[in-house]
PDB file of C-alpha atoms in Angstrom:
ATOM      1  CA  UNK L   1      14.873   9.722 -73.394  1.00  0.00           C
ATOM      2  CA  UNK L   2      17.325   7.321 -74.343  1.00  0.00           C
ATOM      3  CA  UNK L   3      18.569   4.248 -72.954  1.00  0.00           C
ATOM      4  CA  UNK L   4      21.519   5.299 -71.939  1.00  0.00           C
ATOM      5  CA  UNK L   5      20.484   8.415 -70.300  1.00  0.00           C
ATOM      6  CA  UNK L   6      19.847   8.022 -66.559  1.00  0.00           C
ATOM      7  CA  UNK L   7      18.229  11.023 -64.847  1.00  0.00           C
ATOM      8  CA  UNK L   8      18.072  11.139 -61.395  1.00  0.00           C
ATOM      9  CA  UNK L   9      14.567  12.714 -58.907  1.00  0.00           C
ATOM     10  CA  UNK L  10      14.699  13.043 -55.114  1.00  0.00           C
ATOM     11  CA  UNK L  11      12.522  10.600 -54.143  1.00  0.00           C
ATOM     12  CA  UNK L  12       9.135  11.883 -53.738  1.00  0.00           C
ATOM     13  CA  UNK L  13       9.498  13.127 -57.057  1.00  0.00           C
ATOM     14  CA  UNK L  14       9.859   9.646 -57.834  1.00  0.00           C
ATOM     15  CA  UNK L  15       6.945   8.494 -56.052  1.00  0.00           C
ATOM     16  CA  UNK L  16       4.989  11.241 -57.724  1.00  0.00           C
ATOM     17  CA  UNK L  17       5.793   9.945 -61.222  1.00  0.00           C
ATOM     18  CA  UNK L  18       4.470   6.821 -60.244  1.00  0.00           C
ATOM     19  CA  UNK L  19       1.045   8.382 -59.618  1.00  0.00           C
ATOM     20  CA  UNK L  20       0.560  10.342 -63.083  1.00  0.00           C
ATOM     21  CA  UNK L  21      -3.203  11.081 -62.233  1.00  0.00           C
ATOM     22  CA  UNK L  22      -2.624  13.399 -59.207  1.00  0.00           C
ATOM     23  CA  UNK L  23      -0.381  16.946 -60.295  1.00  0.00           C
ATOM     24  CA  UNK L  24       3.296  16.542 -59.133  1.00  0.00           C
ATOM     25  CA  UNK L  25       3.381  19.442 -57.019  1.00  0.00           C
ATOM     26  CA  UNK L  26      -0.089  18.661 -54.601  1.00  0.00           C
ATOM     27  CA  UNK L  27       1.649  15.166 -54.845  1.00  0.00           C
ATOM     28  CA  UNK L  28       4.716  16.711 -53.711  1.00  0.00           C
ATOM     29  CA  UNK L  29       3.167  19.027 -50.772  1.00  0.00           C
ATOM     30  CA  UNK L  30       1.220  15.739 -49.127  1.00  0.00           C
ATOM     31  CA  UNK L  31       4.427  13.737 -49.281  1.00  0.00           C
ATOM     32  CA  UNK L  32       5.999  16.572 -47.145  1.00  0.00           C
ATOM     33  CA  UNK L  33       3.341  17.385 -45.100  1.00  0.00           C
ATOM     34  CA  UNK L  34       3.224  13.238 -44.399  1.00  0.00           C
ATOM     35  CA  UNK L  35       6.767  13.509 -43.603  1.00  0.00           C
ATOM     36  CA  UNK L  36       6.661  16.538 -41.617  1.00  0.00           C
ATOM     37  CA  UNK L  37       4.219  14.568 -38.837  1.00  0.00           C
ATOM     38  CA  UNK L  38       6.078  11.449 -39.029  1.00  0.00           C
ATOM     39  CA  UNK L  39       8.981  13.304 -37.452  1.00  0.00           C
ATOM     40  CA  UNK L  40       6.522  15.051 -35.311  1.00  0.00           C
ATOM     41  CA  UNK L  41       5.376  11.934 -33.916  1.00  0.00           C
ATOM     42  CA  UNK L  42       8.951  10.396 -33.723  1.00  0.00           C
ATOM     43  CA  UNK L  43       9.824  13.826 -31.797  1.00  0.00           C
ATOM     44  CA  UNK L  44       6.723  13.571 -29.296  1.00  0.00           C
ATOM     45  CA  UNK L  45       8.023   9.888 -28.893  1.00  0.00           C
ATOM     46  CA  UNK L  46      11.825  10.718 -28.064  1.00  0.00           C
ATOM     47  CA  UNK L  47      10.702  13.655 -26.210  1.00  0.00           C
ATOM     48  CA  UNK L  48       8.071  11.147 -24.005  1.00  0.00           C
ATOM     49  CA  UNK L  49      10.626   8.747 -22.941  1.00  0.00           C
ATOM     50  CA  UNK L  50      12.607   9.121 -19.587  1.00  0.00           C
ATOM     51  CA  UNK L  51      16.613  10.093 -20.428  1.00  0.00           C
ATOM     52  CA  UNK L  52      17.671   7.097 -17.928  1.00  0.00           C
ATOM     53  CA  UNK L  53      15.184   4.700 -19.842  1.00  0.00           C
ATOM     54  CA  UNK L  54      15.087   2.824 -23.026  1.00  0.00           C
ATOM     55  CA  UNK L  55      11.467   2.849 -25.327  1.00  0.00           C
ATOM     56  CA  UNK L  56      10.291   0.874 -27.637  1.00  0.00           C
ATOM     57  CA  UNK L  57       7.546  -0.066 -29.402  1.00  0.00           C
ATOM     58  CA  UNK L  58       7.420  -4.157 -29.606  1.00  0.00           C
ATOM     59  CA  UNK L  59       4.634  -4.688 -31.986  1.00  0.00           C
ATOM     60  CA  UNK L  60       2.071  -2.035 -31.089  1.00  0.00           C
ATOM     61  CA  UNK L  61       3.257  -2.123 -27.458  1.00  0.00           C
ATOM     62  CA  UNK L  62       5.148   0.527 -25.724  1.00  0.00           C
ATOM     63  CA  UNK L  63       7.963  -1.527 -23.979  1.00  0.00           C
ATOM     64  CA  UNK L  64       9.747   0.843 -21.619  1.00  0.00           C
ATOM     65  CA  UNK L  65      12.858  -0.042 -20.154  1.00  0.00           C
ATOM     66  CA  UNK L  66      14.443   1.179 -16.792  1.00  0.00           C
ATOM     67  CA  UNK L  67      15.969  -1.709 -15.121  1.00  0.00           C
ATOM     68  CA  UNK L  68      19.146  -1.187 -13.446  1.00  0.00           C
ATOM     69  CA  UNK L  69      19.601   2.462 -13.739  1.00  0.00           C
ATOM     70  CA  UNK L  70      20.365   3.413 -10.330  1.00  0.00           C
ATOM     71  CA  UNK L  71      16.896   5.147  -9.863  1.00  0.00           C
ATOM     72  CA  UNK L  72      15.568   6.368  -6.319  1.00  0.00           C
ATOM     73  CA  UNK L  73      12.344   7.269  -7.395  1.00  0.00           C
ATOM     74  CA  UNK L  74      10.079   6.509 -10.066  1.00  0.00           C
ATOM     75  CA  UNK L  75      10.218   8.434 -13.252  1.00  0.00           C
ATOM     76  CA  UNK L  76       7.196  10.825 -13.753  1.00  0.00           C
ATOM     77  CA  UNK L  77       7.845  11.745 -17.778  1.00  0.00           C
ATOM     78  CA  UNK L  78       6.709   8.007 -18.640  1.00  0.00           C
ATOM     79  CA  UNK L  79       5.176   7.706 -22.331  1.00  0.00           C
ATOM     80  CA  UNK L  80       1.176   7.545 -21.604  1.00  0.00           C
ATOM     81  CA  UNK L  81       0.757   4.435 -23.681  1.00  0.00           C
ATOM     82  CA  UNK L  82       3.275   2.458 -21.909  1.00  0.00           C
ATOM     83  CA  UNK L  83       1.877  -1.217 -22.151  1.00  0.00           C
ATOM     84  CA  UNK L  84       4.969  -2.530 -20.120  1.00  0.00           C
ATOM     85  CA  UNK L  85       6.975  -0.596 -17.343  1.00  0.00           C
ATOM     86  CA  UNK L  86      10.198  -2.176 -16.581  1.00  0.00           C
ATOM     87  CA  UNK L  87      11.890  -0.623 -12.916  1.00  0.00           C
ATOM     88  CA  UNK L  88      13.261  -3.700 -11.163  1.00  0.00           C
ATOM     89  CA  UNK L  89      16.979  -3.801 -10.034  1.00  0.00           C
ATOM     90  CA  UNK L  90      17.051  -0.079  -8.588  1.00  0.00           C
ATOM     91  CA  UNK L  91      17.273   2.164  -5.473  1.00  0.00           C
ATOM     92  CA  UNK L  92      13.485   3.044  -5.174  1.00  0.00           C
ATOM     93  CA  UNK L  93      12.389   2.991  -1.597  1.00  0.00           C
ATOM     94  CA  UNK L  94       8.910   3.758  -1.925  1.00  0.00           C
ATOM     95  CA  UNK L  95       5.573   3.998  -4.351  1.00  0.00           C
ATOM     96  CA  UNK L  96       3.739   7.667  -3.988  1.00  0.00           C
ATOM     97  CA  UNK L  97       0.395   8.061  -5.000  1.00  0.00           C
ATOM     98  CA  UNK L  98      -0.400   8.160  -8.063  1.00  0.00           C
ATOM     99  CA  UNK L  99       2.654   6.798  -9.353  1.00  0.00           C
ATOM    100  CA  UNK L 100       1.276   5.708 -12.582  1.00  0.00           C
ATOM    101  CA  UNK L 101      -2.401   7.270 -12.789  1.00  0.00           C
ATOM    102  CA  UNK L 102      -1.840   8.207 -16.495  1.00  0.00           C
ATOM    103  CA  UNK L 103      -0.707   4.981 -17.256  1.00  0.00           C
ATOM    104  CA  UNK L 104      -4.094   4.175 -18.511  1.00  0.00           C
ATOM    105  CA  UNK L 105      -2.924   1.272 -20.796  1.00  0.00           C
ATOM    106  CA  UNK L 106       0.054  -0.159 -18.570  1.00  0.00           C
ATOM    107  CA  UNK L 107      -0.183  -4.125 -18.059  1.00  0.00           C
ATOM    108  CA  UNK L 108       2.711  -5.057 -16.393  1.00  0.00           C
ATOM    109  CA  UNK L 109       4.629  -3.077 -13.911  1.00  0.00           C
ATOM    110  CA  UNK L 110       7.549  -4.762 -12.460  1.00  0.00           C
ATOM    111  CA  UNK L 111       8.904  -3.178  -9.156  1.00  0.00           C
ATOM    112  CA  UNK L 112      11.112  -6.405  -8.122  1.00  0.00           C
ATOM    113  CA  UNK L 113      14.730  -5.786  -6.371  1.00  0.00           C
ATOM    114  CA  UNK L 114      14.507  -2.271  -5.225  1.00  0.00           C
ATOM    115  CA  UNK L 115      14.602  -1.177  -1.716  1.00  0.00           C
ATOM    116  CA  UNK L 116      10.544  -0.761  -1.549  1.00  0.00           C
ATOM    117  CA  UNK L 117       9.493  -0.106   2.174  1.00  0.00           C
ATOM    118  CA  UNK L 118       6.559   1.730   1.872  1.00  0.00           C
ATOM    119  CA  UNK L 119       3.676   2.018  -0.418  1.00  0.00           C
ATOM    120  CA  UNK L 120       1.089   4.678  -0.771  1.00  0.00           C
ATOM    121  CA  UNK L 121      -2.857   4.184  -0.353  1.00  0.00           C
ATOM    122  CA  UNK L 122      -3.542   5.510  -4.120  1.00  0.00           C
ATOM    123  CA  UNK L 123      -0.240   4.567  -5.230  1.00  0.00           C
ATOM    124  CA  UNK L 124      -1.697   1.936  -8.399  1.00  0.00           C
ATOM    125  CA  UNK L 125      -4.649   4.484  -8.657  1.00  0.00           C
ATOM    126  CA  UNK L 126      -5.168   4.188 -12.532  1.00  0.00           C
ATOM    127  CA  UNK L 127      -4.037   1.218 -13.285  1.00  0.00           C
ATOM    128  CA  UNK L 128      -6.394  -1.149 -11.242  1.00  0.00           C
ATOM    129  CA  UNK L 129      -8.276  -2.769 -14.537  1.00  0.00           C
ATOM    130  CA  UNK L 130      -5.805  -3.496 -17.047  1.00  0.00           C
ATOM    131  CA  UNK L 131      -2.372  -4.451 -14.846  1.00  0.00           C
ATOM    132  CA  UNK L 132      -2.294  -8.146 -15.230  1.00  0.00           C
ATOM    133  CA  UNK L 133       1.361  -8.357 -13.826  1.00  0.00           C
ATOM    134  CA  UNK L 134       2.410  -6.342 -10.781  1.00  0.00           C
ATOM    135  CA  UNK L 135       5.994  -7.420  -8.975  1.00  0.00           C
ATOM    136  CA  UNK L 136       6.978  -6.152  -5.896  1.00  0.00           C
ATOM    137  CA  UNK L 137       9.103  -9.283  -4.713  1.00  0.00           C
ATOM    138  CA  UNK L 138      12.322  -8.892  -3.436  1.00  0.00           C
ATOM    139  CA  UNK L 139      12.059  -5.343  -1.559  1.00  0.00           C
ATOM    140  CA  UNK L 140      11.866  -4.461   2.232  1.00  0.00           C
ATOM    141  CA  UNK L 141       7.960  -4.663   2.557  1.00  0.00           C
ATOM    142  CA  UNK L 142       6.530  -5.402   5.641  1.00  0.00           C
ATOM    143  CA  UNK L 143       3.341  -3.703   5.721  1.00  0.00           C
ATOM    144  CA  UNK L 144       1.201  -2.839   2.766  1.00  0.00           C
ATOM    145  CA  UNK L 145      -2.214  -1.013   3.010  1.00  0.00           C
ATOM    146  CA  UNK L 146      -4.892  -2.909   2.328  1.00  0.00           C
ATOM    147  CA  UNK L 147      -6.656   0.186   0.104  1.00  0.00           C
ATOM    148  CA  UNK L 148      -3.139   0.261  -1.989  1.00  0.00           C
ATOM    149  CA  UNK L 149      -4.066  -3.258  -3.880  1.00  0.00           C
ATOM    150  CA  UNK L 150      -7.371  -3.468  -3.291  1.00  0.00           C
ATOM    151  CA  UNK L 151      -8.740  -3.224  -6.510  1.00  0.00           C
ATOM    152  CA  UNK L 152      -5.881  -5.310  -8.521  1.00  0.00           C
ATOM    153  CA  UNK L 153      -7.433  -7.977 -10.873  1.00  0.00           C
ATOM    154  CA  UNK L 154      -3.890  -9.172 -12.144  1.00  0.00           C
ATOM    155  CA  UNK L 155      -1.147 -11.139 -10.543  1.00  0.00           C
ATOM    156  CA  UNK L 156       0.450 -10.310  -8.096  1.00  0.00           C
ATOM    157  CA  UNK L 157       4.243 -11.288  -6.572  1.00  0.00           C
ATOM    158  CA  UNK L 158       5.328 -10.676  -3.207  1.00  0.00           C
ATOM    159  CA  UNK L 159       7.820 -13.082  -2.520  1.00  0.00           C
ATOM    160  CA  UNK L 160      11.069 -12.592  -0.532  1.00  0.00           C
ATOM    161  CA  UNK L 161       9.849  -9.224   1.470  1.00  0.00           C
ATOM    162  CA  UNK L 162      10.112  -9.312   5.445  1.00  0.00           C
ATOM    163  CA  UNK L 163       6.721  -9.177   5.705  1.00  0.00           C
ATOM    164  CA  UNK L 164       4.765  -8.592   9.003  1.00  0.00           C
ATOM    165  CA  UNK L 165       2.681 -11.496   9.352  1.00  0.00           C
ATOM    166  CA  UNK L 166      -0.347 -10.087  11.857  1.00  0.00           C
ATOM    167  CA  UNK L 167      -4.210 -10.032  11.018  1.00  0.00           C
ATOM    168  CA  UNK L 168      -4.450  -7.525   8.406  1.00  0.00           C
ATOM    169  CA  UNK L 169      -1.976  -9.188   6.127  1.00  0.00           C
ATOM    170  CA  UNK L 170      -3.826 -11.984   6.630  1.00  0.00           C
ATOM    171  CA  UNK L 171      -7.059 -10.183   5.045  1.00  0.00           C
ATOM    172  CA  UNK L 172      -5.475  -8.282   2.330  1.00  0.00           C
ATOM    173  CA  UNK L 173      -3.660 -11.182   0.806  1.00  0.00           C
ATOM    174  CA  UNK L 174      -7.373 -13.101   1.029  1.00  0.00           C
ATOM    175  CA  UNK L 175      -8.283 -10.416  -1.568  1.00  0.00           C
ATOM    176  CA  UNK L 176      -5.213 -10.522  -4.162  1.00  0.00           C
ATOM    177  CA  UNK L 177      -4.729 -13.258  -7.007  1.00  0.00           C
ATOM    178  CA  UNK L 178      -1.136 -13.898  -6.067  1.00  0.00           C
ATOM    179  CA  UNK L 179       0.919 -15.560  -8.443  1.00  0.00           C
ATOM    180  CA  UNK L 180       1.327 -19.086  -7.831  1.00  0.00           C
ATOM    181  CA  UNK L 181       4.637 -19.519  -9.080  1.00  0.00           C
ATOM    182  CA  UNK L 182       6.285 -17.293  -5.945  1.00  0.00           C
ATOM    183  CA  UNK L 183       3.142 -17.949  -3.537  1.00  0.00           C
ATOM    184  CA  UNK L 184       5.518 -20.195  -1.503  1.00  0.00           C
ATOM    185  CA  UNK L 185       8.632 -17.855  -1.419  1.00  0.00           C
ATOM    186  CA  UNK L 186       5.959 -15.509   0.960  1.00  0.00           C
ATOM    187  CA  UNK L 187       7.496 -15.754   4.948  1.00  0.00           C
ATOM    188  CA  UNK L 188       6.780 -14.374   8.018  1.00  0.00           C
ATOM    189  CA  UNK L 189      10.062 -12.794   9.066  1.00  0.00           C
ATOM    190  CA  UNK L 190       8.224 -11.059  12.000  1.00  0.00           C
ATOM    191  CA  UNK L 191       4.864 -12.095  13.384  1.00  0.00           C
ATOM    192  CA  UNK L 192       2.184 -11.561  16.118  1.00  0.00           C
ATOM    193  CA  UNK L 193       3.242 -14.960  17.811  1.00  0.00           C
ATOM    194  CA  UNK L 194       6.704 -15.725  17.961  1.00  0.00           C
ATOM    195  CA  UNK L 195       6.891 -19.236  16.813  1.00  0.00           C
ATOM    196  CA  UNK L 196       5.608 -18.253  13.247  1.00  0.00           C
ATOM    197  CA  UNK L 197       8.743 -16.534  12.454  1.00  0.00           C
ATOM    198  CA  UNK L 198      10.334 -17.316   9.528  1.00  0.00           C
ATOM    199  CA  UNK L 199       7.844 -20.149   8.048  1.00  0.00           C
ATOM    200  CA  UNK L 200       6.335 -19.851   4.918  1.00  0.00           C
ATOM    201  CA  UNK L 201       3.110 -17.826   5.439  1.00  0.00           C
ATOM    202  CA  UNK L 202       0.916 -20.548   3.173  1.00  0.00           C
ATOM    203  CA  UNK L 203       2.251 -23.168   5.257  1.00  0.00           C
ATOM    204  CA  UNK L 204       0.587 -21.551   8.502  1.00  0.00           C
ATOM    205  CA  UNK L 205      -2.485 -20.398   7.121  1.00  0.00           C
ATOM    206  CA  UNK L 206      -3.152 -24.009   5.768  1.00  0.00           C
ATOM    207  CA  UNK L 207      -2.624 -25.245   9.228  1.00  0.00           C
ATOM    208  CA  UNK L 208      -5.388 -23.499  10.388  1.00  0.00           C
ATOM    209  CA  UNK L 209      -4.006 -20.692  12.135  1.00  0.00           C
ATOM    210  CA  UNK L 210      -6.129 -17.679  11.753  1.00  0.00           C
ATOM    211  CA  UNK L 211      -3.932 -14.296  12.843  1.00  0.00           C
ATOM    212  CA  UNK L 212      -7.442 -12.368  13.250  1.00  0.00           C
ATOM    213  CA  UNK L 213      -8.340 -14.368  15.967  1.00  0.00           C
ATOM    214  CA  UNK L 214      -5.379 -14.410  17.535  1.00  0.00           C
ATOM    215  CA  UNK L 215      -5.577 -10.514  17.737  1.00  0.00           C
ATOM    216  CA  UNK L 216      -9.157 -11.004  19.200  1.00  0.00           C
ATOM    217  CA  UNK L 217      -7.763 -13.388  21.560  1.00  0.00           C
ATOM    218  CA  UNK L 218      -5.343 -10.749  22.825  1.00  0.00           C
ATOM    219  CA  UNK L 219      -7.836  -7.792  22.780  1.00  0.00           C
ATOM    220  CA  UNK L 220     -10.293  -9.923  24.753  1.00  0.00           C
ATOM    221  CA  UNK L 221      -7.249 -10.176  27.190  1.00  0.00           C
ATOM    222  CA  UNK L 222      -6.180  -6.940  27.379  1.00  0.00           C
ATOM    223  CA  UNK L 223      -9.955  -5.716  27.743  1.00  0.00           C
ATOM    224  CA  UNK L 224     -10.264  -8.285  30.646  1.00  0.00           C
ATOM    225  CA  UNK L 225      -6.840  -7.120  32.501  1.00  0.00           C
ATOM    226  CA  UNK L 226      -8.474  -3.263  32.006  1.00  0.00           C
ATOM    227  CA  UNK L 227     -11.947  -4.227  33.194  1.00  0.00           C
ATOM    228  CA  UNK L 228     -10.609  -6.578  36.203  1.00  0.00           C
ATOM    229  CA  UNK L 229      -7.847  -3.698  37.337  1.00  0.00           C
ATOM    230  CA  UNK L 230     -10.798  -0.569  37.338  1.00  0.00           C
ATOM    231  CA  UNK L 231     -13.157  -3.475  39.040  1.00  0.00           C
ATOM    232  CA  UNK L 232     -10.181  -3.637  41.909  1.00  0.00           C
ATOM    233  CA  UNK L 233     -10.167   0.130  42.285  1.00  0.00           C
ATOM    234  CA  UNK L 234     -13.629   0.728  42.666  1.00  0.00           C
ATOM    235  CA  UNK L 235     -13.838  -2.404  45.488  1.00  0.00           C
ATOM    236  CA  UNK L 236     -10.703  -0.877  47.188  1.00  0.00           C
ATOM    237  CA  UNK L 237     -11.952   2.841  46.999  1.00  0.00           C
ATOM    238  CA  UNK L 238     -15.309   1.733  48.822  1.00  0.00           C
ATOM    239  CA  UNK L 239     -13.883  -0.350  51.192  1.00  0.00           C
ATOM    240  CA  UNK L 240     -11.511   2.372  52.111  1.00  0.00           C
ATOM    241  CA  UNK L 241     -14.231   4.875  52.544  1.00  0.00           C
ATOM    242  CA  UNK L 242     -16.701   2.791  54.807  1.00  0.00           C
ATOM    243  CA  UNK L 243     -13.868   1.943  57.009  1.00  0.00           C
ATOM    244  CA  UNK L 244     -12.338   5.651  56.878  1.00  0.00           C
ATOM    245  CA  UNK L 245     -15.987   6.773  57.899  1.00  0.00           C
ATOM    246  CA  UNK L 246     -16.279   4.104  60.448  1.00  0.00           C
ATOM    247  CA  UNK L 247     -13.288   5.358  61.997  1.00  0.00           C
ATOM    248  CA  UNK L 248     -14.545   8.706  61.881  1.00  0.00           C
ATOM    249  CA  UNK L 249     -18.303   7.737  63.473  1.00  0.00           C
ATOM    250  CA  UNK L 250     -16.475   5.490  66.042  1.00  0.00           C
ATOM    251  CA  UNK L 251     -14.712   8.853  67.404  1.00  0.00           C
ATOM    252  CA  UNK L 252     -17.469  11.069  67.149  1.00  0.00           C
ATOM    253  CA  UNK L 253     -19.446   8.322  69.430  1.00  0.00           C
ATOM    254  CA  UNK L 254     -16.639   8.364  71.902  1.00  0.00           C
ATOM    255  CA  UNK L 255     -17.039  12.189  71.966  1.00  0.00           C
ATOM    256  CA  UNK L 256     -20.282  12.251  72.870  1.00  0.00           C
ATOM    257  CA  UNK L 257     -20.289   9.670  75.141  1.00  0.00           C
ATOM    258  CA  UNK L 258     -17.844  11.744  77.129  1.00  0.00           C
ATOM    259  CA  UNK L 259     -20.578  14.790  77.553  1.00  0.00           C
ATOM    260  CA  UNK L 260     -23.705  14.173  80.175  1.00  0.00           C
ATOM    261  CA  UNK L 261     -26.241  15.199  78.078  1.00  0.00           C
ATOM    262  CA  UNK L 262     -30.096  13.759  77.425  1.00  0.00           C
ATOM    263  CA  UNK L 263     -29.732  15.478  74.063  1.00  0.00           C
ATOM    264  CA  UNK L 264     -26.229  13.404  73.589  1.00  0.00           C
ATOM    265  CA  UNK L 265     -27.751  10.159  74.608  1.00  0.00           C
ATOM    266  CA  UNK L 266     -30.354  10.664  72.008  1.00  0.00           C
ATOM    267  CA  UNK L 267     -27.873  11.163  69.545  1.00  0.00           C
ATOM    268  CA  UNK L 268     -25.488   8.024  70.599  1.00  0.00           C
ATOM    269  CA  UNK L 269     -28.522   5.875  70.252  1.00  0.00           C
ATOM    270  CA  UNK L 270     -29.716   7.099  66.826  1.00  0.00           C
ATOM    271  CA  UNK L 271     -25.319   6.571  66.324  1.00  0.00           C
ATOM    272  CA  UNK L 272     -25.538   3.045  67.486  1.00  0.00           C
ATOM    273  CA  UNK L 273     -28.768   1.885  65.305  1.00  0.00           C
ATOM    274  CA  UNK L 274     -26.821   2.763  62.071  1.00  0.00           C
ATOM    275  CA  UNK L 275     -23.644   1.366  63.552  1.00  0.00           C
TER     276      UNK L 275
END
């Protein structure tokens, strides 16, 4: 060939003539069969991803993106190698079980600034070991089950939620590593004694207030009130019935004092010994 003659080869001709030692053509079907599951794989990927959400892969990690979409419920075609779920700034009112259970490599899950109220018992079933990050702040949580994040290991954020503040919040959050950047933003906007209302719920556990014992306070009332009102109506049920049969012996003794009989007078004494 000369020097000025250019000749042109698709390219994996090309990169066949750069391997001499293997035949063109088997060089040629590998290239295409190589090919052929790349876009298999970049199909399975495209397919995987939510239509309202955004994928990526950000160095090995599955980055998927669904903030601000206007979703009212969690998406359930997620990739299964999501490493980071991104869902804050939505409509989603609540977390069903097993929300994420094939989400066996997710680490962070951010739920912030939805409209959250209520959370399933299994709903982080799956994901318990490797979530370091989960965010629920900013939603309309006031109750959580205890089972739901009992077995999180990662941080946790549940700052700026009307929580309930009452004896079992008290025990779950004793279990959870919350995050201590937002630990302060947690308040009591309702609570099992009034003056707590609205105070940081840190601030009244460090004063010493323990809401368990508060409840145990007001059991032990209520089981007093209960025992002392059924004490009254046993007392008032026997007094009633020895003077109701009083009234009734007194009677009968006036009967038979009004009949002449030795018999009678038997009975009126016998009458007037238990009297």
């Amino acid at each position: 060939m000369r020097n000025s003659e250019v000749i042109f080869y698709p390219m994996h001709v090309y990169l066949c003539k750069m391997h001499p030692a293997e035949p063109t053509s088997r060089c040629i079907d590998s290239i295409f069969n190589r090919g052929l599951l790349l876009l298999f794989f970049q199909f399975q990927f495209i397919v995987s991803c939510p239509k309202s959400c955004q994928c990526s892969d950000n160095s090995g990690a599955m980055v998927v993106q669904c903030s601000s979409r206007d979703l009212e419920e969690i998406p359930i075609d997620l990739p299964t190698d999501t490493v980071s779920l991104k869902l804050d700034a939505n409509k989603i009112q609540q977390v069903p079980n097993n929300a994420f259970k094939d989400l066996n490599y997710l680490q962070e899950l951010d739920l912030s600034k939805n409209s959250i109220e209520k959370i399933e018992l299994s709903a982080f079933k799956g994901v318990s070991d490797g979530l370091r990050l989960l965010d629920l702040s900013g939603n309309q949580i006031q109750t959580i089950p205890k089972e739901a994040l009992a077995n999180l290991k990662g941080k946790i954020r549940l700052s700026n939620n009307p929580l309930h503040c009452d004896c079992s919040l008290q025990e779950m959050l004793r279990e959870l590593n919350l995050d201590p950047d937002t630990v302060n933003d947690i308040s009591c906007q309702t609570s099992v004694q009034e003056e707590y209302v609205g105070k940081p719920l840190i601030q009244v556990l460090d004063s010493g207030i323990n809401f368990c014992n508060i409840h145990h306070r007001t059991t032990d009332v209520a089981m007093f009130i209960t025992m002392f009102g059924w004490f009254t109506m046993v007392i008032t049920y026997v007094v009633y019935y020895v003077r109701h049969n009083q009234e009734d012996a007194r009677r009968h003794l006036e009967y038979l004092k009004s009949l002449p009989s030795t018999q009678i007078t038997k009975d009126f004494d016998t009458i007037s010994t238990v009297l």
